[in-house]
Amino acid sequence: MFESLSDRLDSAFHILKGRNKITEINIAESVKEIRRALVDADVSYKIAKQFTDTVKEKALGSDVLVSLKPGQLMTKIVRDEMASLMGGEAADFKIEGKPAVVLMSGLQGSGKTTFSAKLANYLKTKKTRKPLLVACDVYRPAAIDQLHVLGEQIGVDVFSNKESKDPVEISKAAIAHAKANGHNLVIIDTAGRLAIDEEMMREIKAVHTAVEPNETLFVVDSMTGQDAVNTAKAFNDVLDYDGVILTKLDGDTRGGAALTIKAVVDKPIKFVGTGEKMDALDVFHPSRMADRILG
Ligand code: GDP
């Protein structure tokens, strides 16, 4: 994960290693390298610049900290700034309700269906919920079948209705079914498209209005870099969602989406997907992620 970014940042810190004093010149050199590394990791130039301006300011203002060597000091400043860029403290998650409703949004292929099942599995085990998964992709019968397969695998009931082409109707019927059958958590997997499209937005907005979810989540493939950030913005404009799920962090992802989504949409990343298996999800902690990026 983020190998290239980690290596590049390490080289940027190396500029300061072995030096006893932090000077304006060697800070400027190191900061320039950090900025380049961030831009190459798909962080927008604007955010990379703001980030490194803050780092520079803090580095220049902190020569009183005699206990740290310049290289260590810069590493610490970058780590703290990265954690704050990604969101400060870990985000909470609202699953109280009778039933609580979680709505998934995102493009096709982002990992919505996989994450819906992972989340059901996680909340079933960790929070002793009784989830109901709802298949609302009215365009792709294969997506409905996929959710049934995953549900069976993790021992969670799946609600679907292949006869209906109306996701609002399916969602409402699913909530009624949950109430009647003692499910205290309903996770609705919706249809995505390959790219942003008005019809998709209208549809997800209609479901959102009809079911008033406790949590609306936006799922995004971390491998898609700046596109991930743009898509996050487009969905947030329509849904004002509660949090982001970043998938496929186990792949060859460069880090830009993880680092900048929070800054762009001002919504926390809540979970990350780290594989195709049902237990491959982690609660997102900005400071732990910063540690991982810095290696
Ligand atoms: P959806 O169209 O948004 O519902 O996406 P899917 O859940 O069908 O996921 C698309 C593909 O990505 C599938 O092949 C999943 O197995 C895979 N996938 C989903 N999440 C992850 C992840 O965190 N890591 C990896 N490596 N693959 C994932």
Coordinates of N, CA and C in Angstrom, one line a residue, residues 32-264:
K32 N 10.0 20.7 -1.0 CA 9.7 20.6 -2.4 C 9.6 19.1 -2.8
E33 N 10.4 18.3 -2.3 CA 10.3 16.9 -2.6 C 9.0 16.3 -2.1
I34 N 8.6 16.7 -0.9 CA 7.4 16.2 -0.3 C 6.2 16.6 -1.3
R35 N 6.2 17.8 -1.7 CA 5.1 18.3 -2.6 C 5.1 17.5 -3.9
R36 N 6.3 17.2 -4.5 CA 6.3 16.4 -5.7 C 5.8 15.0 -5.5
A37 N 6.2 14.5 -4.3 CA 5.7 13.1 -4.0 C 4.2 13.0 -3.9
L38 N 3.6 14.1 -3.3 CA 2.2 14.1 -3.1 C 1.5 14.2 -4.4
V39 N 2.0 15.1 -5.3 CA 1.3 15.3 -6.6 C 1.4 14.0 -7.4
D40 N 2.5 13.3 -7.3 CA 2.7 12.1 -8.1 C 1.8 11.0 -7.5
A41 N 1.4 11.2 -6.2 CA 0.5 10.2 -5.6 C -1.0 10.6 -5.8
D42 N -1.2 11.5 -6.8 CA -2.6 11.9 -7.1 C -3.2 12.9 -6.2
V43 N -2.4 13.6 -5.4 CA -3.0 14.7 -4.6 C -3.0 15.9 -5.5
S44 N -4.1 16.7 -5.5 CA -4.2 17.8 -6.4 C -3.1 18.8 -6.0
Y45 N -2.6 19.6 -6.9 CA -1.5 20.5 -6.7 C -1.9 21.5 -5.5
K46 N -3.2 21.9 -5.6 CA -3.7 22.9 -4.6 C -3.5 22.4 -3.2
I47 N -4.0 21.1 -3.0 CA -3.9 20.5 -1.6 C -2.5 20.3 -1.2
A48 N -1.7 19.8 -2.2 CA -0.3 19.5 -1.9 C 0.5 20.8 -1.5
K49 N 0.1 21.8 -2.2 CA 0.8 23.1 -1.9 C 0.4 23.6 -0.5
Q50 N -0.9 23.6 -0.2 CA -1.4 24.0 1.2 C -0.7 23.2 2.2
F51 N -0.6 21.8 1.9 CA -0.1 20.9 2.9 C 1.4 21.3 3.2
T52 N 2.2 21.4 2.1 CA 3.6 21.7 2.3 C 3.9 23.1 2.9
D53 N 3.0 24.0 2.6 CA 3.1 25.4 3.2 C 3.0 25.3 4.7
T54 N 2.0 24.5 5.2 CA 1.8 24.3 6.6 C 3.0 23.6 7.2
V55 N 3.5 22.6 6.5 CA 4.6 21.8 7.0 C 5.9 22.7 7.2
K56 N 6.1 23.5 6.2 CA 7.2 24.4 6.2 C 7.1 25.4 7.3
E57 N 6.0 26.0 7.5 CA 5.8 26.9 8.5 C 6.0 26.3 9.9
K58 N 5.5 25.1 10.1 CA 5.7 24.4 11.4 C 7.2 24.0 11.6
A59 N 7.8 23.6 10.5 CA 9.3 23.2 10.6 C 10.1 24.4 11.0
L60 N 9.8 25.5 10.3 CA 10.6 26.7 10.6 C 10.4 27.3 12.0
G61 N 9.2 27.1 12.5 CA 8.8 27.6 13.8 C 9.2 26.7 15.0
S62 N 9.8 25.5 14.6 CA 10.0 24.6 15.7 C 11.4 24.3 16.1
D63 N 12.4 25.2 15.8 CA 13.8 24.9 16.1 C 14.0 24.9 17.6
V64 N 13.0 25.2 18.4 CA 13.2 25.2 19.8 C 13.2 23.7 20.3
L65 N 12.6 22.8 19.4 CA 12.5 21.4 19.8 C 13.8 20.7 19.7
V66 N 14.7 20.9 20.6 CA 16.1 20.4 20.5 C 16.2 18.9 20.6
S67 N 15.1 18.3 21.2 CA 15.2 16.8 21.4 C 15.1 16.0 20.1
L68 N 14.6 16.6 19.1 CA 14.4 15.9 17.8 C 15.5 16.3 16.8
K69 N 16.0 15.4 16.0 CA 16.9 15.7 14.9 C 16.1 16.3 13.8
P70 N 16.6 17.0 12.9 CA 15.8 17.6 11.8 C 15.0 16.6 11.0
G71 N 15.6 15.5 10.6 CA 14.9 14.4 9.9 C 13.7 13.9 10.7
Q72 N 13.9 13.7 11.9 CA 12.8 13.2 12.8 C 11.7 14.2 13.0
L73 N 12.2 15.4 13.1 CA 11.2 16.5 13.3 C 10.3 16.7 12.1
M74 N 10.9 16.6 10.9 CA 10.1 16.7 9.7 C 9.2 15.6 9.5
T75 N 9.6 14.3 9.9 CA 8.7 13.2 9.8 C 7.6 13.4 10.7
K76 N 7.8 13.8 11.9 CA 6.7 14.0 12.9 C 5.7 15.1 12.4
I77 N 6.2 16.2 11.9 CA 5.3 17.2 11.4 C 4.5 16.7 10.2
V78 N 5.1 16.0 9.3 CA 4.3 15.4 8.2 C 3.3 14.4 8.6
R79 N 3.7 13.6 9.6 CA 2.8 12.6 10.1 C 1.5 13.2 10.7
D80 N 1.8 14.2 11.6 CA 0.7 14.9 12.2 C -0.2 15.7 11.2
E81 N 0.4 16.3 10.3 CA -0.4 17.0 9.3 C -1.2 16.1 8.4
M82 N -0.6 14.9 8.1 CA -1.4 13.9 7.3 C -2.6 13.4 8.0
A83 N -2.4 13.1 9.3 CA -3.5 12.7 10.1 C -4.6 13.7 10.2
S84 N -4.2 15.0 10.3 CA -5.2 16.0 10.4 C -5.9 16.2 9.0
L85 N -5.1 16.1 7.9 CA -5.7 16.2 6.6 C -6.8 15.1 6.3
M86 N -6.5 13.9 6.9 CA -7.4 12.8 6.7 C -8.5 12.7 7.7
G87 N -8.6 13.6 8.7 CA -9.8 13.7 9.5 C -9.7 13.7 11.0
G88 N -8.5 13.9 11.5 CA -8.4 13.9 13.0 C -8.8 12.6 13.6
E89 N -9.8 12.6 14.5 CA -10.2 11.4 15.3 C -11.0 10.4 14.4
A90 N -11.0 9.2 14.8 CA -11.8 8.2 14.1 C -13.3 8.5 14.1
A91 N -14.0 8.3 13.0 CA -15.4 8.7 12.9 C -16.3 7.7 13.6
D92 N -17.4 8.2 14.1 CA -18.4 7.2 14.7 C -19.3 6.7 13.6
F93 N -20.2 5.8 14.0 CA -21.0 5.1 13.0 C -22.4 4.9 13.6
K94 N -23.5 5.4 12.9 CA -24.8 5.4 13.6 C -25.6 4.1 13.2
I95 N -25.7 3.2 14.1 CA -26.5 2.0 13.8 C -27.6 1.7 14.7
E96 N -28.0 2.8 15.5 CA -29.2 2.6 16.4 C -30.4 3.0 15.6
G97 N -31.5 2.2 15.8 CA -32.7 2.5 15.1 C -33.5 1.2 15.0
K98 N -34.8 1.3 14.7 CA -35.7 0.1 14.7 C -36.4 -0.1 13.3
P99 N -35.8 -0.5 12.3 CA -34.3 -0.9 12.2 C -33.5 0.4 11.9
A100 N -32.2 0.3 12.1 CA -31.3 1.3 11.6 C -31.1 1.0 10.1
V101 N -31.0 2.1 9.3 CA -30.9 1.9 7.8 C -29.6 2.5 7.3
V102 N -28.8 1.7 6.6 CA -27.6 2.1 6.0 C -27.7 2.1 4.5
L103 N -27.5 3.2 3.8 CA -27.6 3.2 2.4 C -26.3 3.4 1.7
M104 N -26.0 2.5 0.8 CA -24.7 2.5 0.0 C -24.9 3.3 -1.3
S105 N -23.9 4.1 -1.6 CA -24.0 4.8 -2.9 C -22.6 4.7 -3.5
G106 N -22.5 4.9 -4.8 CA -21.2 4.9 -5.5 C -21.3 4.3 -6.9
L107 N -20.3 4.4 -7.6 CA -20.3 3.9 -9.0 C -20.2 2.4 -9.1
Q108 N -20.6 1.9 -10.3 CA -20.5 0.4 -10.5 C -19.1 0.0 -10.4
G109 N -18.8 -1.1 -9.8 CA -17.4 -1.6 -9.7 C -16.6 -1.0 -8.5
S110 N -17.2 0.0 -7.8 CA -16.4 0.6 -6.7 C -16.3 -0.4 -5.5
G111 N -17.2 -1.4 -5.4 CA -17.1 -2.3 -4.3 C -18.2 -2.2 -3.4
K112 N -19.4 -1.6 -3.8 CA -20.5 -1.5 -3.0 C -21.1 -2.8 -2.5
T113 N -21.3 -3.7 -3.4 CA -21.9 -5.0 -3.0 C -21.0 -5.7 -2.0
T114 N -19.7 -5.8 -2.4 CA -18.8 -6.5 -1.5 C -18.8 -5.8 -0.1
F115 N -18.7 -4.5 -0.1 CA -18.6 -3.8 1.2 C -19.9 -4.0 2.0
S116 N -21.1 -3.9 1.3 CA -22.4 -4.1 2.0 C -22.3 -5.4 2.8
A117 N -21.8 -6.5 2.1 CA -21.8 -7.8 2.8 C -20.7 -7.8 3.9
K118 N -19.6 -7.1 3.6 CA -18.5 -7.1 4.7 C -19.0 -6.4 5.9
L119 N -19.8 -5.3 5.7 CA -20.3 -4.5 6.8 C -21.3 -5.3 7.6
A120 N -22.2 -6.0 6.9 CA -23.2 -6.9 7.6 C -22.4 -7.9 8.4
N121 N -21.4 -8.5 7.9 CA -20.6 -9.5 8.6 C -20.0 -8.9 9.8
Y122 N -19.4 -7.7 9.6 CA -18.7 -7.0 10.7 C -19.7 -6.6 11.9
L123 N -20.8 -6.0 11.5 CA -21.7 -5.5 12.5 C -22.4 -6.7 13.2
K124 N -22.6 -7.8 12.5 CA -23.2 -9.0 13.1 C -22.3 -9.5 14.1
T125 N -21.0 -9.6 13.9 CA -20.1 -10.2 14.8 C -19.7 -9.2 15.9
K126 N -19.3 -8.0 15.5 CA -18.8 -7.1 16.5 C -19.8 -6.3 17.3
K127 N -21.0 -6.1 16.7 CA -22.0 -5.3 17.4 C -23.3 -6.0 17.6
T128 N -23.2 -7.3 17.5 CA -24.4 -8.2 17.6 C -25.7 -7.7 17.0
R129 N -25.6 -7.1 15.8 CA -26.8 -6.7 15.1 C -27.3 -7.9 14.3
K130 N -28.6 -7.8 13.9 CA -29.2 -8.8 13.0 C -29.5 -8.1 11.7
P131 N -28.5 -8.1 10.8 CA -28.7 -7.3 9.5 C -29.6 -8.0 8.5
L132 N -30.1 -7.2 7.6 CA -30.8 -7.6 6.4 C -30.1 -6.9 5.3
L133 N -29.6 -7.7 4.3 CA -29.0 -7.0 3.1 C -30.1 -6.9 2.1
V134 N -30.1 -5.7 1.4 CA -31.1 -5.5 0.4 C -30.5 -5.2 -1.0
A135 N -30.9 -6.0 -2.0 CA -30.4 -5.9 -3.3 C -31.3 -4.9 -4.1
C136 N -30.8 -3.8 -4.4 CA -31.6 -2.8 -5.1 C -31.1 -2.4 -6.5
D137 N -30.2 -3.3 -7.1 CA -29.8 -3.0 -8.4 C -30.8 -3.6 -9.4
V138 N -31.7 -2.7 -9.9 CA -32.8 -3.2 -10.7 C -32.3 -3.4 -12.2
Y139 N -31.1 -3.1 -12.5 CA -30.6 -3.2 -13.9 C -29.8 -4.5 -14.1
R140 N -29.1 -4.9 -13.0 CA -28.2 -6.0 -13.2 C -28.6 -7.2 -12.3
P141 N -29.3 -8.2 -12.9 CA -29.7 -9.3 -12.1 C -28.5 -10.0 -11.5
A142 N -27.4 -9.9 -12.1 CA -26.2 -10.6 -11.6 C -25.7 -10.0 -10.3
A143 N -26.0 -8.7 -10.2 CA -25.6 -8.0 -8.9 C -26.5 -8.5 -7.8
I144 N -27.7 -8.8 -8.1 CA -28.7 -9.3 -7.0 C -28.2 -10.7 -6.6
D145 N -27.8 -11.5 -7.7 CA -27.3 -12.9 -7.4 C -26.1 -12.8 -6.5
Q146 N -25.2 -11.9 -6.9 CA -23.9 -11.7 -6.1 C -24.2 -11.5 -4.7
L147 N -25.2 -10.6 -4.4 CA -25.4 -10.3 -3.0 C -26.0 -11.6 -2.2
H148 N -26.8 -12.3 -3.0 CA -27.4 -13.6 -2.4 C -26.2 -14.5 -2.0
V149 N -25.3 -14.7 -2.9 CA -24.1 -15.6 -2.7 C -23.4 -15.1 -1.5
L150 N -23.1 -13.8 -1.4 CA -22.3 -13.3 -0.3 C -23.1 -13.4 1.1
G151 N -24.4 -13.2 1.0 CA -25.3 -13.3 2.2 C -25.2 -14.7 2.7
E152 N -25.3 -15.7 1.8 CA -25.3 -17.1 2.2 C -23.9 -17.4 2.9
Q153 N -22.9 -16.9 2.3 CA -21.5 -17.1 2.8 C -21.4 -16.6 4.2
I154 N -22.0 -15.5 4.5 CA -21.8 -14.9 5.9 C -23.0 -15.2 6.8
G155 N -24.0 -15.9 6.3 CA -25.1 -16.2 7.1 C -26.0 -15.0 7.4
V156 N -26.2 -14.2 6.4 CA -27.1 -13.0 6.6 C -28.2 -13.1 5.6
D157 N -29.4 -12.8 6.0 CA -30.6 -12.8 5.0 C -30.4 -11.7 4.0
V158 N -30.9 -12.0 2.8 CA -30.9 -11.0 1.7 C -32.3 -10.8 1.2
F159 N -32.7 -9.6 1.0 CA -34.0 -9.3 0.5 C -33.9 -8.8 -0.9
S160 N -34.6 -9.3 -1.9 CA -34.6 -8.8 -3.2 C -36.0 -9.0 -3.9
N161 N -36.2 -8.4 -5.0 CA -37.4 -8.6 -5.7 C -37.2 -8.3 -7.2
K162 N -36.9 -9.4 -7.9 CA -36.5 -9.3 -9.3 C -37.7 -8.8 -10.2
E163 N -38.9 -8.9 -9.7 CA -40.0 -8.5 -10.4 C -40.1 -6.9 -10.5
S164 N -39.6 -6.3 -9.4 CA -39.8 -4.8 -9.4 C -38.6 -4.1 -10.0
K165 N -38.9 -3.0 -10.6 CA -37.9 -2.1 -11.3 C -37.8 -0.8 -10.5
D166 N -38.4 -0.8 -9.3 CA -38.4 0.4 -8.5 C -37.7 0.3 -7.2
P167 N -36.5 0.9 -7.1 CA -35.7 0.8 -5.9 C -36.3 1.3 -4.7
V168 N -37.2 2.4 -4.8 CA -37.9 2.9 -3.7 C -38.8 1.9 -3.1
E169 N -39.6 1.2 -4.0 CA -40.6 0.2 -3.6 C -39.8 -1.0 -2.9
I170 N -38.7 -1.4 -3.5 CA -37.9 -2.5 -2.9 C -37.4 -2.1 -1.5
S171 N -36.9 -0.9 -1.4 CA -36.3 -0.5 -0.1 C -37.4 -0.5 1.0
K172 N -38.5 0.1 0.6 CA -39.6 0.2 1.6 C -40.1 -1.2 2.0
A173 N -40.3 -2.1 1.0 CA -40.7 -3.4 1.3 C -39.7 -4.1 2.2
A174 N -38.4 -3.8 1.9 CA -37.3 -4.5 2.7 C -37.4 -4.0 4.2
I175 N -37.7 -2.8 4.4 CA -37.7 -2.3 5.8 C -38.9 -2.9 6.5
A176 N -40.0 -3.0 5.8 CA -41.2 -3.7 6.4 C -40.9 -5.1 6.7
H177 N -40.2 -5.8 5.8 CA -39.8 -7.2 6.0 C -38.8 -7.3 7.2
A178 N -37.9 -6.3 7.4 CA -37.0 -6.3 8.5 C -37.8 -6.2 9.8
K179 N -38.7 -5.3 9.8 CA -39.5 -5.1 11.1 C -40.3 -6.3 11.4
A180 N -40.8 -7.0 10.4 CA -41.6 -8.2 10.7 C -40.8 -9.3 11.1
N181 N -39.5 -9.3 10.7 CA -38.7 -10.5 11.0 C -37.5 -10.3 12.0
G182 N -37.6 -9.2 12.7 CA -36.7 -9.0 13.8 C -35.3 -8.5 13.4
H183 N -35.2 -8.0 12.2 CA -33.9 -7.4 11.8 C -33.8 -6.0 12.4
N184 N -32.6 -5.7 13.0 CA -32.5 -4.3 13.6 C -31.6 -3.5 12.7
L185 N -31.1 -4.0 11.6 CA -30.2 -3.3 10.7 C -30.5 -3.6 9.3
V186 N -30.7 -2.6 8.4 CA -31.0 -2.8 7.0 C -29.9 -2.2 6.2
I187 N -29.2 -2.9 5.4 CA -28.2 -2.4 4.6 C -28.6 -2.4 3.1
I188 N -28.8 -1.3 2.5 CA -29.3 -1.2 1.1 C -28.2 -1.0 0.1
D189 N -28.0 -2.0 -0.7 CA -27.0 -1.9 -1.8 C -27.7 -1.4 -3.1
T190 N -27.3 -0.2 -3.6 CA -28.0 0.4 -4.7 C -27.3 0.1 -6.1
A191 N -27.9 0.5 -7.1 CA -27.3 0.4 -8.5 C -26.4 1.5 -8.7
G192 N -25.2 1.2 -9.3 CA -24.3 2.3 -9.7 C -24.2 2.3 -11.3
R193 N -23.5 3.3 -11.8 CA -23.3 3.3 -13.2 C -21.7 3.4 -13.4
L194 N -21.3 3.3 -14.6 CA -19.8 3.3 -14.8 C -19.3 4.8 -14.6
A195 N -20.2 5.7 -14.9 CA -19.8 7.1 -14.6 C -21.0 7.9 -14.1
I196 N -20.7 9.1 -13.6 CA -21.8 9.9 -13.0 C -22.9 10.1 -14.1
D197 N -24.1 9.9 -13.7 CA -25.2 10.1 -14.7 C -26.5 10.6 -13.9
E198 N -27.2 11.4 -14.5 CA -28.4 12.1 -13.8 C -29.4 11.1 -13.3
E199 N -29.7 10.1 -14.2 CA -30.7 9.1 -13.8 C -30.3 8.4 -12.5
M200 N -29.0 8.0 -12.5 CA -28.5 7.3 -11.2 C -28.7 8.2 -10.0
M201 N -28.3 9.5 -10.2 CA -28.4 10.4 -9.1 C -29.9 10.6 -8.6
R202 N -30.8 10.7 -9.6 CA -32.2 10.9 -9.3 C -32.7 9.7 -8.5
E203 N -32.3 8.5 -9.0 CA -32.7 7.2 -8.3 C -32.2 7.1 -6.9
I204 N -30.9 7.4 -6.7 CA -30.4 7.2 -5.3 C -31.0 8.3 -4.4
K205 N -31.2 9.4 -5.0 CA -31.8 10.5 -4.1 C -33.2 10.1 -3.7
A206 N -34.0 9.5 -4.6 CA -35.3 9.1 -4.3 C -35.3 8.0 -3.2
V207 N -34.4 7.1 -3.3 CA -34.3 6.1 -2.2 C -33.9 6.8 -0.9
H208 N -33.0 7.7 -1.0 CA -32.5 8.4 0.2 C -33.7 9.1 0.9
T209 N -34.5 9.8 0.1 CA -35.6 10.6 0.6 C -36.6 9.6 1.2
A210 N -36.9 8.5 0.6 CA -37.9 7.6 1.0 C -37.5 6.8 2.3
V211 N -36.3 6.4 2.5 CA -35.9 5.6 3.6 C -35.3 6.4 4.8
E212 N -34.9 7.6 4.6 CA -34.3 8.4 5.6 C -33.2 7.6 6.4
P213 N -32.1 7.3 5.7 CA -31.1 6.4 6.3 C -30.5 7.0 7.6
N214 N -30.1 6.2 8.5 CA -29.3 6.6 9.7 C -27.9 6.9 9.2
E215 N -27.4 6.2 8.2 CA -26.1 6.4 7.7 C -26.2 6.3 6.2
T216 N -25.7 7.3 5.5 CA -25.5 7.1 4.0 C -24.0 7.1 3.7
L217 N -23.6 6.1 3.0 CA -22.2 5.9 2.8 C -21.9 6.0 1.3
F218 N -20.7 6.6 1.0 CA -20.3 6.6 -0.4 C -19.1 5.7 -0.5
V219 N -19.2 4.8 -1.4 CA -18.1 3.8 -1.6 C -17.3 4.1 -2.8
V220 N -16.0 4.1 -2.7 CA -15.1 4.6 -3.8 C -13.9 3.7 -3.9
D221 N -13.5 3.5 -5.2 CA -12.3 2.7 -5.4 C -11.1 3.6 -5.3
S222 N -10.2 3.2 -4.4 CA -9.0 4.1 -4.1 C -8.0 4.1 -5.2
M223 N -8.2 3.1 -6.1 CA -7.2 3.1 -7.2 C -7.5 4.2 -8.3
T224 N -8.7 4.8 -8.2 CA -9.1 5.8 -9.2 C -8.6 7.2 -9.0
G225 N -7.8 7.4 -8.0 CA -7.1 8.7 -7.8 C -7.9 9.9 -7.8
Q226 N -7.6 10.9 -8.6 CA -8.4 12.1 -8.7 C -9.8 11.9 -9.1
D227 N -10.1 10.9 -9.9 CA -11.5 10.6 -10.3 C -12.3 10.3 -9.0
A228 N -11.6 9.6 -8.1 CA -12.3 9.2 -6.9 C -12.8 10.5 -6.1
V229 N -11.9 11.4 -6.1 CA -12.2 12.7 -5.4 C -13.4 13.4 -6.1
N230 N -13.3 13.5 -7.4 CA -14.4 14.2 -8.2 C -15.7 13.5 -8.0
T231 N -15.7 12.1 -8.0 CA -16.9 11.4 -7.9 C -17.5 11.6 -6.4
A232 N -16.6 11.6 -5.5 CA -17.0 11.8 -4.1 C -17.7 13.2 -4.0
K233 N -17.2 14.2 -4.7 CA -17.8 15.5 -4.6 C -19.2 15.5 -5.3
A234 N -19.3 14.8 -6.4 CA -20.6 14.8 -7.1 C -21.7 14.1 -6.3
F235 N -21.3 13.0 -5.7 CA -22.3 12.3 -4.8 C -22.7 13.1 -3.6
N236 N -21.7 13.7 -3.0 CA -21.9 14.5 -1.8 C -22.9 15.7 -2.1
D237 N -22.7 16.3 -3.3 CA -23.6 17.4 -3.6 C -25.0 17.0 -3.7
V238 N -25.3 15.7 -4.0 CA -26.7 15.3 -4.1 C -27.2 14.6 -2.8
L239 N -26.3 13.9 -2.1 CA -26.8 13.1 -1.0 C -26.3 13.7 0.4
D240 N -25.4 14.6 0.4 CA -24.8 15.0 1.7 C -24.6 13.9 2.6
Y241 N -23.8 12.9 2.1 CA -23.7 11.6 2.8 C -22.9 11.8 4.1
D242 N -22.9 10.7 4.9 CA -22.2 10.8 6.3 C -20.8 10.3 6.3
G243 N -20.4 9.5 5.3 CA -19.0 9.1 5.3 C -18.6 8.3 4.1
V244 N -17.3 8.1 4.0 CA -16.8 7.5 2.8 C -16.2 6.1 3.1
I245 N -16.3 5.2 2.2 CA -15.6 3.9 2.3 C -14.6 3.8 1.1
L246 N -13.4 3.6 1.5 CA -12.4 3.5 0.5 C -12.0 2.1 0.3
T247 N -12.2 1.6 -1.0 CA -12.0 0.2 -1.2 C -10.7 -0.1 -2.0
K248 N -10.3 -1.3 -2.0 CA -9.1 -1.8 -2.8 C -7.8 -1.2 -2.4
L249 N -7.7 -0.9 -1.1 CA -6.4 -0.4 -0.6 C -5.3 -1.4 -0.6
D250 N -5.7 -2.7 -0.8 CA -4.7 -3.7 -0.9 C -4.0 -3.7 -2.3
G251 N -4.6 -3.0 -3.2 CA -4.0 -2.9 -4.6 C -2.9 -1.9 -4.7
D252 N -2.6 -1.6 -5.9 CA -1.4 -0.7 -6.1 C -1.9 0.7 -6.1
T253 N -2.5 1.1 -5.0 CA -3.1 2.5 -5.0 C -2.0 3.5 -4.6
R254 N -2.2 4.7 -5.1 CA -1.1 5.7 -4.9 C -1.3 6.6 -3.6
G255 N -2.5 6.6 -3.1 CA -2.7 7.4 -1.9 C -3.5 8.7 -1.9
G256 N -3.6 9.2 -3.2 CA -4.2 10.5 -3.3 C -5.6 10.6 -2.8
A257 N -6.4 9.6 -3.0 CA -7.8 9.5 -2.6 C -7.9 9.5 -1.1
A258 N -7.1 8.6 -0.5 CA -7.1 8.5 1.0 C -6.7 9.8 1.6
L259 N -5.7 10.5 1.1 CA -5.2 11.7 1.7 C -6.2 12.9 1.5
T260 N -6.9 13.0 0.4 CA -7.6 14.2 0.1 C -9.1 14.2 0.1
I261 N -9.7 13.1 0.1 CA -11.2 13.1 0.1 C -11.8 13.9 1.2
K262 N -11.2 13.7 2.4 CA -11.8 14.5 3.6 C -11.7 16.0 3.4
A263 N -10.5 16.4 2.8 CA -10.3 17.8 2.6 C -11.3 18.4 1.6
V264 N -11.7 17.6 0.6 CA -12.5 18.1 -0.5 C -14.0 18.0 -0.1

